[in-house]
Structure formats: C-alpha cells, structure tokens
PDB file of C-alpha atoms in Angstrom:
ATOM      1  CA  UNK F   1     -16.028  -5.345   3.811  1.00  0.00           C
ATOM      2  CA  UNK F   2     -16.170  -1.421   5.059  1.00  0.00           C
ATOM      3  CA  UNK F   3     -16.024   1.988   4.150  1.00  0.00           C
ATOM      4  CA  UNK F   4     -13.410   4.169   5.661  1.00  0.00           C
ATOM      5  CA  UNK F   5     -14.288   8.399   6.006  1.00  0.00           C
ATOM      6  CA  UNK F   6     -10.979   9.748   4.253  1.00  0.00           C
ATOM      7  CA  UNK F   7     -12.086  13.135   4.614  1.00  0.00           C
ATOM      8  CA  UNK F   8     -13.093  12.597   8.565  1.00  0.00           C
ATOM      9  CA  UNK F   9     -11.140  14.224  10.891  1.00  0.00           C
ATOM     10  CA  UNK F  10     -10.613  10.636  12.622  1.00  0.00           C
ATOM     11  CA  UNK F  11      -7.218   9.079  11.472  1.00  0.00           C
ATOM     12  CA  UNK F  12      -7.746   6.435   8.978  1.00  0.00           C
ATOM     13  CA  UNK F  13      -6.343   3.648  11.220  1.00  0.00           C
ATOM     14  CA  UNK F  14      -8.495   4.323  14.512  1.00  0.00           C
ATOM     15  CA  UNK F  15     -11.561   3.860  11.927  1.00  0.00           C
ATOM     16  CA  UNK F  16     -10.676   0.889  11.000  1.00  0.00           C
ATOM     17  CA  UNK F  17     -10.044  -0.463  14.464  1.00  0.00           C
ATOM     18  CA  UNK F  18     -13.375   0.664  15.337  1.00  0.00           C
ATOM     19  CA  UNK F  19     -14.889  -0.959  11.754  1.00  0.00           C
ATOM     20  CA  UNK F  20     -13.158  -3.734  12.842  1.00  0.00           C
ATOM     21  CA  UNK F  21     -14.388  -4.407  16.794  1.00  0.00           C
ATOM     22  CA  UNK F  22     -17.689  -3.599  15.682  1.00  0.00           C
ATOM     23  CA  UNK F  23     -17.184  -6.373  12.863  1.00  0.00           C
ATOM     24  CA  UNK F  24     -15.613  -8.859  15.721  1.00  0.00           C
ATOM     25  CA  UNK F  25     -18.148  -7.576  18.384  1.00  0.00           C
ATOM     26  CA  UNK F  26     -21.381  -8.548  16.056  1.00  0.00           C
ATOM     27  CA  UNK F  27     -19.974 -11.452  15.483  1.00  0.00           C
ATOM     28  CA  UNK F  28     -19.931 -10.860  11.494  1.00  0.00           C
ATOM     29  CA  UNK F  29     -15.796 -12.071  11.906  1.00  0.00           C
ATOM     30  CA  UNK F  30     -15.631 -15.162  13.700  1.00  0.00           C
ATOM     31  CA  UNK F  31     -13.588 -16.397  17.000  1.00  0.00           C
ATOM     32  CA  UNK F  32     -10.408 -17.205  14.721  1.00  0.00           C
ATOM     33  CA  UNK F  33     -11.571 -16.454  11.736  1.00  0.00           C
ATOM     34  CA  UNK F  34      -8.320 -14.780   9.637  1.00  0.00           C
ATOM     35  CA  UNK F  35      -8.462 -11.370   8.906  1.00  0.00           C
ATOM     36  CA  UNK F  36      -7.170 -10.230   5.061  1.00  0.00           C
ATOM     37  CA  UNK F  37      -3.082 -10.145   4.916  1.00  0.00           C
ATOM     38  CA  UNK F  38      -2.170  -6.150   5.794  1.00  0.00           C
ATOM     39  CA  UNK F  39      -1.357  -6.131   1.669  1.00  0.00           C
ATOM     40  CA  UNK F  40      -5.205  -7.490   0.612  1.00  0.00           C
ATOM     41  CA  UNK F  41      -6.541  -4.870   2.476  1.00  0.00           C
ATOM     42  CA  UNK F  42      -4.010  -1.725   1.953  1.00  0.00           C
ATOM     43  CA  UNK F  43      -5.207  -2.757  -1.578  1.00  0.00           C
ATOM     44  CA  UNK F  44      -8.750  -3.184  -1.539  1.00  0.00           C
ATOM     45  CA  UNK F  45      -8.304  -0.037   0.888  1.00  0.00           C
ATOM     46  CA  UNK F  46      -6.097   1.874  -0.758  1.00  0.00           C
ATOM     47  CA  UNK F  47      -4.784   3.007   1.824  1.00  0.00           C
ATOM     48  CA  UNK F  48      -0.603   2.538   2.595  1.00  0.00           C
ATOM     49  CA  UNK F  49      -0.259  -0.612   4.383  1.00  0.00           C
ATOM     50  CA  UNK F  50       1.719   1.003   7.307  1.00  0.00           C
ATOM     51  CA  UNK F  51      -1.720   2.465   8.737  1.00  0.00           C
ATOM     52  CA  UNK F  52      -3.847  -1.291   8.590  1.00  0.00           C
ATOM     53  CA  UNK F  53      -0.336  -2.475  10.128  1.00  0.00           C
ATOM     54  CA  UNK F  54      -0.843   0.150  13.154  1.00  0.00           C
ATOM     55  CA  UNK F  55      -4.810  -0.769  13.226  1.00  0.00           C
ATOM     56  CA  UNK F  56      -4.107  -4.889  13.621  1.00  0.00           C
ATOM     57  CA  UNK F  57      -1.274  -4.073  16.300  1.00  0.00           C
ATOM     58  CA  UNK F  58      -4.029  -2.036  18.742  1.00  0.00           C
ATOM     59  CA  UNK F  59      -6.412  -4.393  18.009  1.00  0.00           C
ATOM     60  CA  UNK F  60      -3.657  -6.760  19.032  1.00  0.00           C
ATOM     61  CA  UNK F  61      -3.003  -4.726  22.100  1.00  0.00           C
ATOM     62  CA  UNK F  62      -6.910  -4.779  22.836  1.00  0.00           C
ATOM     63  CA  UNK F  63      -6.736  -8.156  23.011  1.00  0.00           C
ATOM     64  CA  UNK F  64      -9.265  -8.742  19.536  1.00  0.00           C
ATOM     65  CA  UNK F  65      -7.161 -10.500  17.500  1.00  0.00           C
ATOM     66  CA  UNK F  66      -4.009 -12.422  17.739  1.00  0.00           C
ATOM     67  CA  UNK F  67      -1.497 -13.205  15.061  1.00  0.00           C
ATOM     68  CA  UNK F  68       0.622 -16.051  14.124  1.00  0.00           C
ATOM     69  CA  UNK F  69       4.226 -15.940  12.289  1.00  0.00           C
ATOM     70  CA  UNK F  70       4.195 -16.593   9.231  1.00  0.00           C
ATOM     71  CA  UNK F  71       0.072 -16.968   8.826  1.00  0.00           C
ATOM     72  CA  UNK F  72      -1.620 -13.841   9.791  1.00  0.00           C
ATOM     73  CA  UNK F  73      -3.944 -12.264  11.657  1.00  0.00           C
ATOM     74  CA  UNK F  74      -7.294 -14.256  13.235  1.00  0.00           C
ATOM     75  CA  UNK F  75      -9.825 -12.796  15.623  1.00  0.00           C
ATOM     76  CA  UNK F  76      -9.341 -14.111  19.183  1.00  0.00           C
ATOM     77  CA  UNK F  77     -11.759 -16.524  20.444  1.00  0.00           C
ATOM     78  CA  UNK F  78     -10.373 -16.327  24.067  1.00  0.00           C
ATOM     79  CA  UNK F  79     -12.592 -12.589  24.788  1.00  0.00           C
ATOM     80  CA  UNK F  80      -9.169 -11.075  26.514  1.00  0.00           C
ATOM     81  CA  UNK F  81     -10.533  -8.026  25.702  1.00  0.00           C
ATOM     82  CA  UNK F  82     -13.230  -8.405  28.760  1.00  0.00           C
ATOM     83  CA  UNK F  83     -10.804  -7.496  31.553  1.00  0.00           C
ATOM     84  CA  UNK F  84     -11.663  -5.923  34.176  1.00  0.00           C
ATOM     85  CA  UNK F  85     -10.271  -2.345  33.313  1.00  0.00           C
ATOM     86  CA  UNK F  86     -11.499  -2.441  30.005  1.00  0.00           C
ATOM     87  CA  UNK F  87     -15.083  -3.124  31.834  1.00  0.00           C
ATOM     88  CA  UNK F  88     -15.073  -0.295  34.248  1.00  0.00           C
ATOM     89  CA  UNK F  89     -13.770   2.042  31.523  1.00  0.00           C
ATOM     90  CA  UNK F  90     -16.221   1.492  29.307  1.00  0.00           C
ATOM     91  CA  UNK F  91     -18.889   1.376  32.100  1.00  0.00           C
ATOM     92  CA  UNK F  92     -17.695   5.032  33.144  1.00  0.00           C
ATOM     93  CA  UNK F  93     -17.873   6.231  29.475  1.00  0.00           C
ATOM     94  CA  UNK F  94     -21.315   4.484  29.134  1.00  0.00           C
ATOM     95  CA  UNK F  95     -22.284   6.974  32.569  1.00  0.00           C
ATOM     96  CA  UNK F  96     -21.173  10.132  31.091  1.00  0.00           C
ATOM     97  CA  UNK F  97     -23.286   9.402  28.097  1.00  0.00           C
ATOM     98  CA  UNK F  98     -26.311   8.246  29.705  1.00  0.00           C
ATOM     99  CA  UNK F  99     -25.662  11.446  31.981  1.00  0.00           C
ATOM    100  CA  UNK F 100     -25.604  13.589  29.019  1.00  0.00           C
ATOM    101  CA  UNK F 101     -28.259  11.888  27.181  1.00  0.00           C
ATOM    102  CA  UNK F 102     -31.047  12.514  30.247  1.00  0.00           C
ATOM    103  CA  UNK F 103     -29.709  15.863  30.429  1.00  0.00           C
ATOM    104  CA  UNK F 104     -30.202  16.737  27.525  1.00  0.00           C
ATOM    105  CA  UNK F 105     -33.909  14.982  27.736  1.00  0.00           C
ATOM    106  CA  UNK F 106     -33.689  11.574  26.673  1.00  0.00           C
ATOM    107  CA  UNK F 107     -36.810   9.530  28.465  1.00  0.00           C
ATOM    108  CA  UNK F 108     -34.727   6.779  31.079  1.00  0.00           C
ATOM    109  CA  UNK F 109     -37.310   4.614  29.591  1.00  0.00           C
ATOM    110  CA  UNK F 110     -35.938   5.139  26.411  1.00  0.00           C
ATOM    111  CA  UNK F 111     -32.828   4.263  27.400  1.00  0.00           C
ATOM    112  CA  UNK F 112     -33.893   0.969  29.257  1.00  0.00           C
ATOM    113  CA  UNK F 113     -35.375   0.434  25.608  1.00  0.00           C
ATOM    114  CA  UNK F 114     -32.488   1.113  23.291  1.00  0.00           C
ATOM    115  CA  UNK F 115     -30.876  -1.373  25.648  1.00  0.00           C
ATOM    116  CA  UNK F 116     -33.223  -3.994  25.664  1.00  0.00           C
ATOM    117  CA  UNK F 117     -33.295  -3.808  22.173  1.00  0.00           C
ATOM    118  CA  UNK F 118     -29.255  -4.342  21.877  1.00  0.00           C
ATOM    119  CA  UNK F 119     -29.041  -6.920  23.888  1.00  0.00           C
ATOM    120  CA  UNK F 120     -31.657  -8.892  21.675  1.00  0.00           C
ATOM    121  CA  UNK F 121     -30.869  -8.207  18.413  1.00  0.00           C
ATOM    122  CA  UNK F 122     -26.698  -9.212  19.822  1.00  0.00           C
ATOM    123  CA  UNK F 123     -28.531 -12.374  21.332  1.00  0.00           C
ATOM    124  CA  UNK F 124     -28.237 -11.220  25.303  1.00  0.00           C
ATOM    125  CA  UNK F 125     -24.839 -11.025  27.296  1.00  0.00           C
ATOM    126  CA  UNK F 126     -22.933 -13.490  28.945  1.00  0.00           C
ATOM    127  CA  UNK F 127     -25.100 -16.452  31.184  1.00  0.00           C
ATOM    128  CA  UNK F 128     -22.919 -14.290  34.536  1.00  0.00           C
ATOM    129  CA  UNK F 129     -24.345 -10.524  33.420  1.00  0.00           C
TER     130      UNK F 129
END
C-alpha cells in the first residue's frame, strides 16, 4: 500500500497518518471502505502494532475514519474532518507557506498554477467553494 521512512526523523505513526489522509484525501480509499485489521498491517509493516493502533485513533480523532466493534476500521464518508477549525487552520498554514514561497521568489502566477492544476487533477472542490 505505502512505504514508511524508518530512518526519518518523523515518528513512524504520524507517517502513516499522513500516508493515510493523503490515501483517503485522493480518494484511492473509499468513503467506508475498511482499512487492514491493526495486525495485517503491523505485519505487512513490520512495525509493532501499538504505533498503527496510535495512527487509526488520530485519524479517528481527525474525524477520517471511524471504527466499529468488533469489525474494524472504515474511512468516513460523512467529511467530519471539514470543520470549521480544521479549515481556518489549514488556511493559516497554507498563508505562511505561500508567504514564504513568494519570499523566497516563487512567481504568484505560479502559484495560481500549481493550484489550478490540484484542483483538476483532484476533480475541483466542493459545488459551495
């Protein structure tokens, strides 16, 4: 499914929540779609099954997936993870980097073009954007 960087200096488990979102956010995993069992993947992984168990519970948190007794883990379909917070925090991230990026003299029309390009290849935003 993914590679994980075991020599990065990012903990294994917040790369595979970000492997994971950008799998959900591409739409590559499916609104309910089940993610493997926390044992599948520690295997296939192997990595100890403590650290995919701390990655599904913040993706949890995040609102990306939601899990059932008993059945497992299965991406969530109802996009909680568009609330407003989350919105405005990732807006004011996405300002310090576009800050940063004309400082450092990135063209704003590349920008405009890097997003253009984004938002067709993910098949535009929501019809309220």
């Amino acid at each position: 499914m993914f590679e994980l960087d075991l020599r990065s200096r990012k903990p294994i488990y917040e790369q595979l929540v970000d492997k994971l979102k950008e799998l959900i956010i591409n739409e590559i995993l499916k609104p309910d779609e089940q993610l493997p069992s926390v044992r599948t993947l520690a295997q296939e992984l192997t990595i100890n099954p403590n650290t995919i168990q701390k990655a599904y519970r913040e993706l949890e948190t995040q609102g990306f997936i939601y899990s059932q007794q008993g059945k497992g883990s299965f991406v969530n379909p109802n996009n909680e993870s568009r609330d407003a917070g989350k919105v405005n925090s990732v807006k004011a991230e996405l300002e310090k980097l576009i800050l940063e990026a004309l400082y450092l003299g990135v063209k704003a029309e590349e920008l405009i073009q890097l997003i253009e390009n984004l938002n067709a290849s993910k098949g535009g935003g929501d019809s309220n954007d």
